[in-house]
């Protein structure tokens, strides 16, 4: 009987542990997993990678009974209301990523589930650096010159690049338009500062003082598109920004302009972009993100040659960096929520009052 009693106590103890489902693990060392276990939690690990993601049904099966979900991007179908209703004890969805578009924020807030993200400098700073790389590759025709020499050619006037910055001889430099002036957009402006060129930015949610601090002129989206030689996109994906750049917006741009998208694929109508490039209504584009990833083999965007630079959603993937600096952020947020505390970096802040009513006085660890 004593043995049976001990076994029952062990089972009850295991069942009483809060369950943390790390549906897309990125910590190969396992250190953060052990930290969560040492705090008194049961850790359930998924078997997919951040490159491939996880589908909704697999995630639901893995996470039943979870008090916390932790992971990277869910590629196939978002976490929405009917999903959340099946996880009644869920307190937090803690993301290793900056983006949270794979979660229905309204549904999470309604249920009182916090969604946190990890806006690490390694991520948004990497995007900004990659944006400058795209810009220079297109303007300086880096790929074309490399290929020309490897094919036996040498100097050719057809390989002339475009001068970017302002010069003392009166050349005014190009105008760069930044759509979205948050962390990433303002870092792009900071990196462009040595070129002493004209920078416009559009962001209705950013105060005037920030534009002044970076020496950037506030503009409407329409005027930015009309005046810029380079347009670079740095917005989050919301209902407001879905297809923000479509045929009408592309027609506003100069035929000599270039477009850079390093935020989210659905911000740009990809067919409209292909039409503009095919019709020479736009000079070139650099695209790190697509609405369908990876693109189908018959996708038009793959057939546009040097008019477009394509990147496999890896502009922020740099060594050292990528998502690894986000591990302690997401782990801290998870443990705070399980202690009944509001963590840092809550994205759906409107959920906090409802969350406090449900969990604020109910620590699990």
CSV table of C-alpha atoms in Angstrom, one decimal:
chain,number,residue,atom,x,y,z
A,1,UNK,CA,0.0,0.0,0.0
A,2,UNK,CA,2.9,2.4,0.8
A,3,UNK,CA,4.3,1.9,-2.7
A,4,UNK,CA,0.9,2.5,-4.3
A,5,UNK,CA,0.4,5.7,-2.2
A,6,UNK,CA,3.9,6.9,-3.3
A,7,UNK,CA,3.1,6.2,-6.9
A,8,UNK,CA,-0.2,8.1,-6.6
A,9,UNK,CA,1.5,11.1,-5.1
A,10,UNK,CA,4.0,11.1,-7.9
A,11,UNK,CA,1.2,11.0,-10.5
A,12,UNK,CA,-0.7,13.7,-8.7
A,13,UNK,CA,2.4,15.8,-8.5
A,14,UNK,CA,3.1,15.4,-12.2
A,15,UNK,CA,-0.5,16.2,-13.1
A,16,UNK,CA,-0.4,19.3,-11.0
A,17,UNK,CA,2.6,20.8,-12.8
A,18,UNK,CA,1.8,23.6,-15.2
A,19,UNK,CA,2.3,22.5,-18.8
A,20,UNK,CA,4.5,24.5,-21.1
A,21,UNK,CA,4.3,23.5,-24.7
A,22,UNK,CA,7.4,24.6,-26.7
A,23,UNK,CA,5.8,23.8,-30.1
A,24,UNK,CA,8.8,25.0,-32.2
A,25,UNK,CA,12.0,24.6,-30.1
A,26,UNK,CA,15.0,26.7,-31.1
A,27,UNK,CA,17.2,26.1,-28.1
A,28,UNK,CA,19.4,23.3,-29.2
A,29,UNK,CA,21.3,23.4,-25.9
A,30,UNK,CA,18.1,22.7,-23.9
A,31,UNK,CA,19.2,25.2,-21.2
A,32,UNK,CA,16.0,27.2,-21.3
A,33,UNK,CA,13.9,24.0,-21.3
A,34,UNK,CA,15.7,22.9,-18.1
A,35,UNK,CA,15.2,26.3,-16.6
A,36,UNK,CA,11.4,26.0,-17.1
A,37,UNK,CA,11.5,22.4,-15.7
A,38,UNK,CA,13.5,23.6,-12.6
A,39,UNK,CA,10.7,26.2,-12.0
A,40,UNK,CA,8.3,23.3,-11.5
A,41,UNK,CA,6.8,22.9,-15.0
A,42,UNK,CA,6.3,20.0,-17.4
A,43,UNK,CA,7.8,20.8,-20.7
A,44,UNK,CA,6.4,19.3,-24.0
A,45,UNK,CA,8.6,19.7,-27.0
A,46,UNK,CA,7.5,19.8,-30.6
A,47,UNK,CA,9.5,18.2,-33.3
A,48,UNK,CA,9.4,20.8,-36.1
A,49,UNK,CA,11.8,23.6,-36.9
A,50,UNK,CA,11.2,27.3,-37.3
A,51,UNK,CA,12.1,26.9,-41.0
A,52,UNK,CA,9.1,24.6,-41.7
A,53,UNK,CA,6.7,25.6,-38.9
A,54,UNK,CA,3.9,23.5,-37.6
A,55,UNK,CA,0.3,23.1,-38.7
A,56,UNK,CA,-2.7,24.0,-36.6
A,57,UNK,CA,-4.0,20.5,-36.0
A,58,UNK,CA,-0.5,19.2,-34.9
A,59,UNK,CA,-0.1,22.1,-32.6
A,60,UNK,CA,-3.5,21.6,-31.0
A,61,UNK,CA,-2.8,17.9,-30.4
A,62,UNK,CA,0.6,18.7,-28.9
A,63,UNK,CA,-0.7,21.5,-26.7
A,64,UNK,CA,-3.8,20.1,-25.0
A,65,UNK,CA,-3.9,21.0,-21.4
A,66,UNK,CA,-1.1,23.7,-21.8
A,67,UNK,CA,-0.9,26.7,-19.6
A,68,UNK,CA,1.7,28.3,-21.9
A,69,UNK,CA,2.7,28.0,-25.6
A,70,UNK,CA,6.2,29.0,-26.6
A,71,UNK,CA,7.7,28.9,-30.1
A,72,UNK,CA,8.5,30.5,-33.4
A,73,UNK,CA,6.2,31.1,-36.4
A,74,UNK,CA,3.2,28.9,-37.1
A,75,UNK,CA,3.3,28.6,-40.9
A,76,UNK,CA,-0.1,27.0,-41.6
A,77,UNK,CA,-3.3,28.7,-40.3
A,78,UNK,CA,-3.2,31.0,-37.3
A,79,UNK,CA,-4.1,30.4,-33.7
A,80,UNK,CA,-7.7,31.7,-33.6
A,81,UNK,CA,-10.7,31.6,-31.4
A,82,UNK,CA,-11.9,28.0,-31.9
A,83,UNK,CA,-8.3,26.9,-31.2
A,84,UNK,CA,-8.1,28.9,-28.0
A,85,UNK,CA,-11.4,27.7,-26.7
A,86,UNK,CA,-9.9,24.2,-26.6
A,87,UNK,CA,-7.1,25.4,-24.3
A,88,UNK,CA,-9.1,26.8,-21.3
A,89,UNK,CA,-6.0,27.0,-19.0
A,90,UNK,CA,-3.8,28.8,-21.5
A,91,UNK,CA,-2.3,32.0,-20.0
A,92,UNK,CA,0.3,33.0,-22.6
A,93,UNK,CA,1.5,32.6,-26.1
A,94,UNK,CA,5.2,33.6,-25.9
A,95,UNK,CA,6.8,34.2,-29.3
A,96,UNK,CA,10.5,33.9,-30.1
A,97,UNK,CA,9.8,36.2,-33.1
A,98,UNK,CA,8.9,39.9,-33.5
A,99,UNK,CA,5.9,39.1,-35.6
A,100,UNK,CA,2.7,37.8,-34.1
A,101,UNK,CA,0.5,37.7,-37.2
A,102,UNK,CA,0.0,33.9,-36.8
A,103,UNK,CA,-2.1,34.6,-33.7
A,104,UNK,CA,-5.7,36.1,-33.8
A,105,UNK,CA,-5.0,38.9,-31.3
A,106,UNK,CA,-8.6,39.8,-30.9
A,107,UNK,CA,-9.6,36.3,-30.0
A,108,UNK,CA,-6.6,36.0,-27.6
A,109,UNK,CA,-7.6,39.3,-25.9
A,110,UNK,CA,-11.2,38.2,-25.6
A,111,UNK,CA,-10.2,35.0,-23.9
A,112,UNK,CA,-7.7,36.8,-21.7
A,113,UNK,CA,-4.6,35.2,-23.2
A,114,UNK,CA,-1.5,37.3,-23.4
A,115,UNK,CA,0.6,37.3,-26.5
A,116,UNK,CA,4.2,38.4,-26.1
A,117,UNK,CA,6.9,38.8,-28.7
A,118,UNK,CA,10.7,39.3,-28.7
A,119,UNK,CA,11.8,42.4,-30.5
A,120,UNK,CA,15.5,41.7,-30.1
A,121,UNK,CA,18.0,44.0,-31.8
A,122,UNK,CA,19.6,40.9,-33.4
A,123,UNK,CA,16.3,40.5,-35.3
A,124,UNK,CA,15.2,44.0,-36.3
A,125,UNK,CA,18.8,45.3,-36.6
A,126,UNK,CA,19.5,42.4,-38.9
A,127,UNK,CA,16.5,43.3,-41.0
A,128,UNK,CA,17.8,46.9,-41.3
A,129,UNK,CA,21.3,45.9,-42.3
A,130,UNK,CA,19.8,43.5,-44.9
A,131,UNK,CA,17.7,46.3,-46.3
A,132,UNK,CA,20.8,48.4,-46.9
A,133,UNK,CA,22.5,45.4,-48.5
A,134,UNK,CA,19.5,45.0,-50.9
A,135,UNK,CA,19.5,48.7,-51.7
A,136,UNK,CA,23.2,48.7,-52.6
A,137,UNK,CA,23.0,45.5,-54.5
A,138,UNK,CA,20.3,46.9,-56.7
A,139,UNK,CA,21.7,50.4,-57.1
A,140,UNK,CA,25.3,49.3,-57.7
A,141,UNK,CA,24.3,46.3,-59.9
A,142,UNK,CA,26.4,43.9,-57.9
A,143,UNK,CA,25.0,40.7,-59.3
A,144,UNK,CA,25.2,41.9,-62.9
A,145,UNK,CA,28.8,43.0,-62.6
A,146,UNK,CA,29.8,39.8,-60.9
A,147,UNK,CA,28.2,37.6,-63.6
A,148,UNK,CA,29.6,39.8,-66.4
A,149,UNK,CA,33.2,39.3,-65.3
A,150,UNK,CA,32.7,35.6,-64.6
A,151,UNK,CA,31.5,35.2,-68.2
A,152,UNK,CA,34.6,36.8,-69.6
A,153,UNK,CA,33.5,40.4,-69.8
A,154,UNK,CA,35.0,43.6,-68.4
A,155,UNK,CA,34.0,47.2,-68.3
A,156,UNK,CA,30.6,47.9,-70.0
A,157,UNK,CA,28.6,51.1,-69.8
A,158,UNK,CA,25.4,49.0,-69.5
A,159,UNK,CA,26.7,48.1,-66.0
A,160,UNK,CA,26.6,51.7,-64.6
A,161,UNK,CA,25.4,51.9,-61.1
A,162,UNK,CA,23.4,54.7,-59.4
A,163,UNK,CA,25.1,57.1,-57.0
A,164,UNK,CA,23.2,57.1,-53.7
A,165,UNK,CA,24.4,60.0,-51.5
A,166,UNK,CA,24.5,63.8,-51.8
A,167,UNK,CA,27.7,65.3,-53.3
A,168,UNK,CA,29.6,68.6,-53.0
A,169,UNK,CA,29.3,69.1,-56.7
A,170,UNK,CA,25.6,69.7,-56.4
A,171,UNK,CA,24.3,66.2,-57.0
A,172,UNK,CA,21.4,66.0,-54.6
A,173,UNK,CA,21.5,62.3,-53.9
A,174,UNK,CA,18.5,60.0,-54.0
A,175,UNK,CA,15.3,60.2,-51.9
A,176,UNK,CA,14.6,57.1,-49.8
A,177,UNK,CA,11.1,56.5,-48.5
A,178,UNK,CA,10.7,54.4,-45.3
A,179,UNK,CA,7.2,53.0,-44.8
A,180,UNK,CA,6.9,52.1,-41.1
A,181,UNK,CA,9.1,54.1,-38.7
A,182,UNK,CA,9.4,51.7,-35.7
A,183,UNK,CA,12.6,50.0,-34.6
A,184,UNK,CA,13.6,48.7,-38.0
A,185,UNK,CA,12.6,51.7,-40.1
A,186,UNK,CA,14.4,54.1,-37.8
A,187,UNK,CA,17.6,52.0,-37.8
A,188,UNK,CA,17.5,52.1,-41.6
A,189,UNK,CA,17.4,55.9,-41.4
A,190,UNK,CA,20.3,55.8,-38.9
A,191,UNK,CA,22.4,53.6,-41.3
A,192,UNK,CA,21.6,56.0,-44.2
A,193,UNK,CA,22.7,59.1,-42.3
A,194,UNK,CA,26.3,59.1,-43.5
A,195,UNK,CA,25.1,59.4,-47.1
A,196,UNK,CA,23.5,62.8,-46.3
A,197,UNK,CA,20.5,62.1,-48.5
A,198,UNK,CA,16.8,63.0,-48.3
A,199,UNK,CA,14.8,60.5,-46.3
A,200,UNK,CA,11.0,60.5,-46.0
A,201,UNK,CA,9.0,58.3,-43.7
A,202,UNK,CA,5.4,57.4,-43.3
A,203,UNK,CA,4.0,56.1,-40.0
A,204,UNK,CA,0.8,57.6,-38.5
A,205,UNK,CA,1.5,55.9,-35.1
A,206,UNK,CA,4.9,57.6,-34.5
A,207,UNK,CA,5.2,61.0,-32.8
A,208,UNK,CA,6.7,64.0,-34.6
A,209,UNK,CA,9.7,64.1,-32.2
A,210,UNK,CA,11.0,60.8,-33.5
A,211,UNK,CA,11.1,62.0,-37.1
A,212,UNK,CA,12.9,65.2,-36.0
A,213,UNK,CA,15.4,63.2,-34.0
A,214,UNK,CA,16.4,61.1,-37.0
A,215,UNK,CA,16.4,64.0,-39.4
A,216,UNK,CA,13.6,62.4,-41.4
A,217,UNK,CA,10.6,64.3,-43.0
A,218,UNK,CA,7.2,62.9,-42.3
A,219,UNK,CA,5.2,62.2,-45.4
A,220,UNK,CA,1.9,60.7,-46.4
A,221,UNK,CA,2.1,57.3,-48.1
A,222,UNK,CA,1.1,58.8,-51.5
A,223,UNK,CA,3.6,61.6,-51.4
A,224,UNK,CA,6.4,59.2,-50.2
A,225,UNK,CA,5.7,56.9,-53.1
A,226,UNK,CA,5.6,59.7,-55.6
A,227,UNK,CA,8.9,61.3,-54.5
A,228,UNK,CA,11.1,58.4,-53.5
A,229,UNK,CA,13.8,56.7,-55.6
A,230,UNK,CA,13.9,53.8,-53.1
A,231,UNK,CA,10.9,52.7,-51.1
A,232,UNK,CA,11.5,50.2,-48.2
A,233,UNK,CA,8.7,48.6,-46.2
A,234,UNK,CA,8.9,48.1,-42.4
A,235,UNK,CA,5.4,47.7,-41.1
A,236,UNK,CA,3.8,44.9,-39.1
A,237,UNK,CA,1.1,42.8,-40.9
A,238,UNK,CA,-2.4,43.8,-39.8
A,239,UNK,CA,-5.7,44.2,-41.6
A,240,UNK,CA,-4.7,47.8,-42.3
A,241,UNK,CA,-1.4,46.9,-43.9
A,242,UNK,CA,-2.5,43.8,-45.9
A,243,UNK,CA,-1.9,44.6,-49.6
A,244,UNK,CA,-0.8,48.1,-48.5
A,245,UNK,CA,1.2,48.2,-51.7
A,246,UNK,CA,-1.0,47.2,-54.7
A,247,UNK,CA,-1.4,48.3,-58.3
A,248,UNK,CA,-2.7,51.8,-57.3
A,249,UNK,CA,0.3,52.5,-55.0
A,250,UNK,CA,2.8,51.1,-57.5
A,251,UNK,CA,1.5,53.4,-60.2
A,252,UNK,CA,2.4,56.3,-57.9
A,253,UNK,CA,6.0,55.3,-57.9
A,254,UNK,CA,8.6,56.5,-60.4
A,255,UNK,CA,9.4,54.1,-63.2
A,256,UNK,CA,13.1,54.4,-62.1
A,257,UNK,CA,12.4,53.5,-58.5
A,258,UNK,CA,13.1,50.3,-56.6
A,259,UNK,CA,10.9,48.6,-53.9
A,260,UNK,CA,12.3,46.7,-51.0
A,261,UNK,CA,10.1,44.4,-48.8
A,262,UNK,CA,11.7,42.9,-45.7
A,263,UNK,CA,8.6,42.9,-43.5
A,264,UNK,CA,5.8,40.5,-44.5
A,265,UNK,CA,4.8,39.2,-47.9
A,266,UNK,CA,1.1,40.0,-47.6
A,267,UNK,CA,1.9,43.7,-47.3
A,268,UNK,CA,2.6,43.7,-51.1
A,269,UNK,CA,0.2,42.4,-53.8
A,270,UNK,CA,2.7,40.2,-55.5
A,271,UNK,CA,0.9,40.0,-58.8
A,272,UNK,CA,0.6,43.7,-59.0
A,273,UNK,CA,4.4,43.9,-58.3
A,274,UNK,CA,5.1,41.4,-61.1
A,275,UNK,CA,2.9,43.5,-63.4
A,276,UNK,CA,4.8,46.7,-62.6
A,277,UNK,CA,8.1,45.0,-63.1
A,278,UNK,CA,7.1,43.3,-66.3
A,279,UNK,CA,5.6,46.6,-67.7
A,280,UNK,CA,8.7,48.6,-66.7
A,281,UNK,CA,6.6,50.8,-64.5
A,282,UNK,CA,9.1,50.0,-61.7
A,283,UNK,CA,12.9,49.5,-62.1
A,284,UNK,CA,13.5,46.7,-59.6
A,285,UNK,CA,12.6,45.1,-56.3
A,286,UNK,CA,14.2,43.2,-53.5
A,287,UNK,CA,11.9,40.8,-51.7
A,288,UNK,CA,12.7,38.8,-48.5
A,289,UNK,CA,9.2,37.8,-47.8
A,290,UNK,CA,6.3,36.4,-49.9
A,291,UNK,CA,2.6,35.8,-49.3
A,292,UNK,CA,3.2,32.1,-50.1
A,293,UNK,CA,6.5,30.7,-48.7
A,294,UNK,CA,8.3,29.0,-50.4
A,295,UNK,CA,6.8,30.3,-53.7
A,296,UNK,CA,5.3,27.7,-56.2
A,297,UNK,CA,7.8,26.7,-58.9
A,298,UNK,CA,5.6,28.5,-61.5
A,299,UNK,CA,5.4,31.7,-59.5
A,300,UNK,CA,5.9,34.8,-61.8
A,301,UNK,CA,8.2,36.4,-59.3
A,302,UNK,CA,10.8,33.6,-60.0
A,303,UNK,CA,10.9,34.5,-63.7
A,304,UNK,CA,11.8,38.2,-63.5
A,305,UNK,CA,15.6,37.8,-63.6
A,306,UNK,CA,17.7,40.8,-62.5
A,307,UNK,CA,14.6,42.9,-62.0
A,308,UNK,CA,14.2,41.2,-58.6
A,309,UNK,CA,16.4,40.0,-55.8
A,310,UNK,CA,14.8,37.2,-53.8
A,311,UNK,CA,15.7,36.0,-50.4
A,312,UNK,CA,14.2,33.0,-48.5
A,313,UNK,CA,12.8,35.0,-45.5
A,314,UNK,CA,16.3,35.1,-44.0
A,315,UNK,CA,17.2,38.8,-44.0
A,316,UNK,CA,17.5,38.8,-40.2
A,317,UNK,CA,19.3,35.4,-40.1
A,318,UNK,CA,22.9,36.5,-39.3
A,319,UNK,CA,25.6,35.0,-37.1
A,320,UNK,CA,25.6,35.7,-34.2
A,321,UNK,CA,22.0,36.3,-33.9
A,322,UNK,CA,18.9,35.0,-35.6
A,323,UNK,CA,16.3,34.0,-33.0
A,324,UNK,CA,18.8,32.8,-30.3
A,325,UNK,CA,18.9,36.1,-28.4
A,326,UNK,CA,15.1,35.8,-28.1
A,327,UNK,CA,15.3,32.6,-26.0
A,328,UNK,CA,15.7,34.3,-22.6
A,329,UNK,CA,13.1,36.9,-23.5
A,330,UNK,CA,10.4,34.4,-24.3
A,331,UNK,CA,11.4,32.1,-21.4
A,332,UNK,CA,11.2,35.1,-18.9
A,333,UNK,CA,7.7,36.0,-20.3
A,334,UNK,CA,6.5,32.4,-19.9
A,335,UNK,CA,7.7,32.1,-16.3
A,336,UNK,CA,6.3,35.5,-15.3
A,337,UNK,CA,2.8,34.6,-16.6
A,338,UNK,CA,2.9,31.3,-14.7
A,339,UNK,CA,3.8,33.3,-11.5
A,340,UNK,CA,0.7,35.4,-12.1
A,341,UNK,CA,2.7,38.4,-13.2
A,342,UNK,CA,2.2,40.5,-16.4
A,343,UNK,CA,5.4,39.9,-18.4
A,344,UNK,CA,7.3,42.4,-20.6
A,345,UNK,CA,6.7,42.8,-24.3
A,346,UNK,CA,3.0,42.1,-24.2
A,347,UNK,CA,1.7,42.7,-27.8
A,348,UNK,CA,-2.1,42.6,-27.1
A,349,UNK,CA,-2.0,45.0,-24.1
A,350,UNK,CA,-5.8,45.2,-24.2
A,351,UNK,CA,-5.9,41.7,-22.9
A,352,UNK,CA,-4.2,42.6,-19.6
A,353,UNK,CA,-7.3,43.5,-17.5
A,354,UNK,CA,-9.1,40.3,-18.5
A,355,UNK,CA,-5.9,38.3,-17.9
A,356,UNK,CA,-5.4,39.8,-14.4
A,357,UNK,CA,-9.0,38.9,-13.6
A,358,UNK,CA,-8.4,35.3,-14.6
A,359,UNK,CA,-4.8,34.7,-13.5
A,360,UNK,CA,-3.4,37.6,-11.6
A,361,UNK,CA,-3.9,36.1,-8.2
A,362,UNK,CA,-3.3,32.5,-9.2
A,363,UNK,CA,0.4,31.7,-9.4
A,364,UNK,CA,1.2,28.2,-10.7
A,365,UNK,CA,4.9,28.2,-9.8
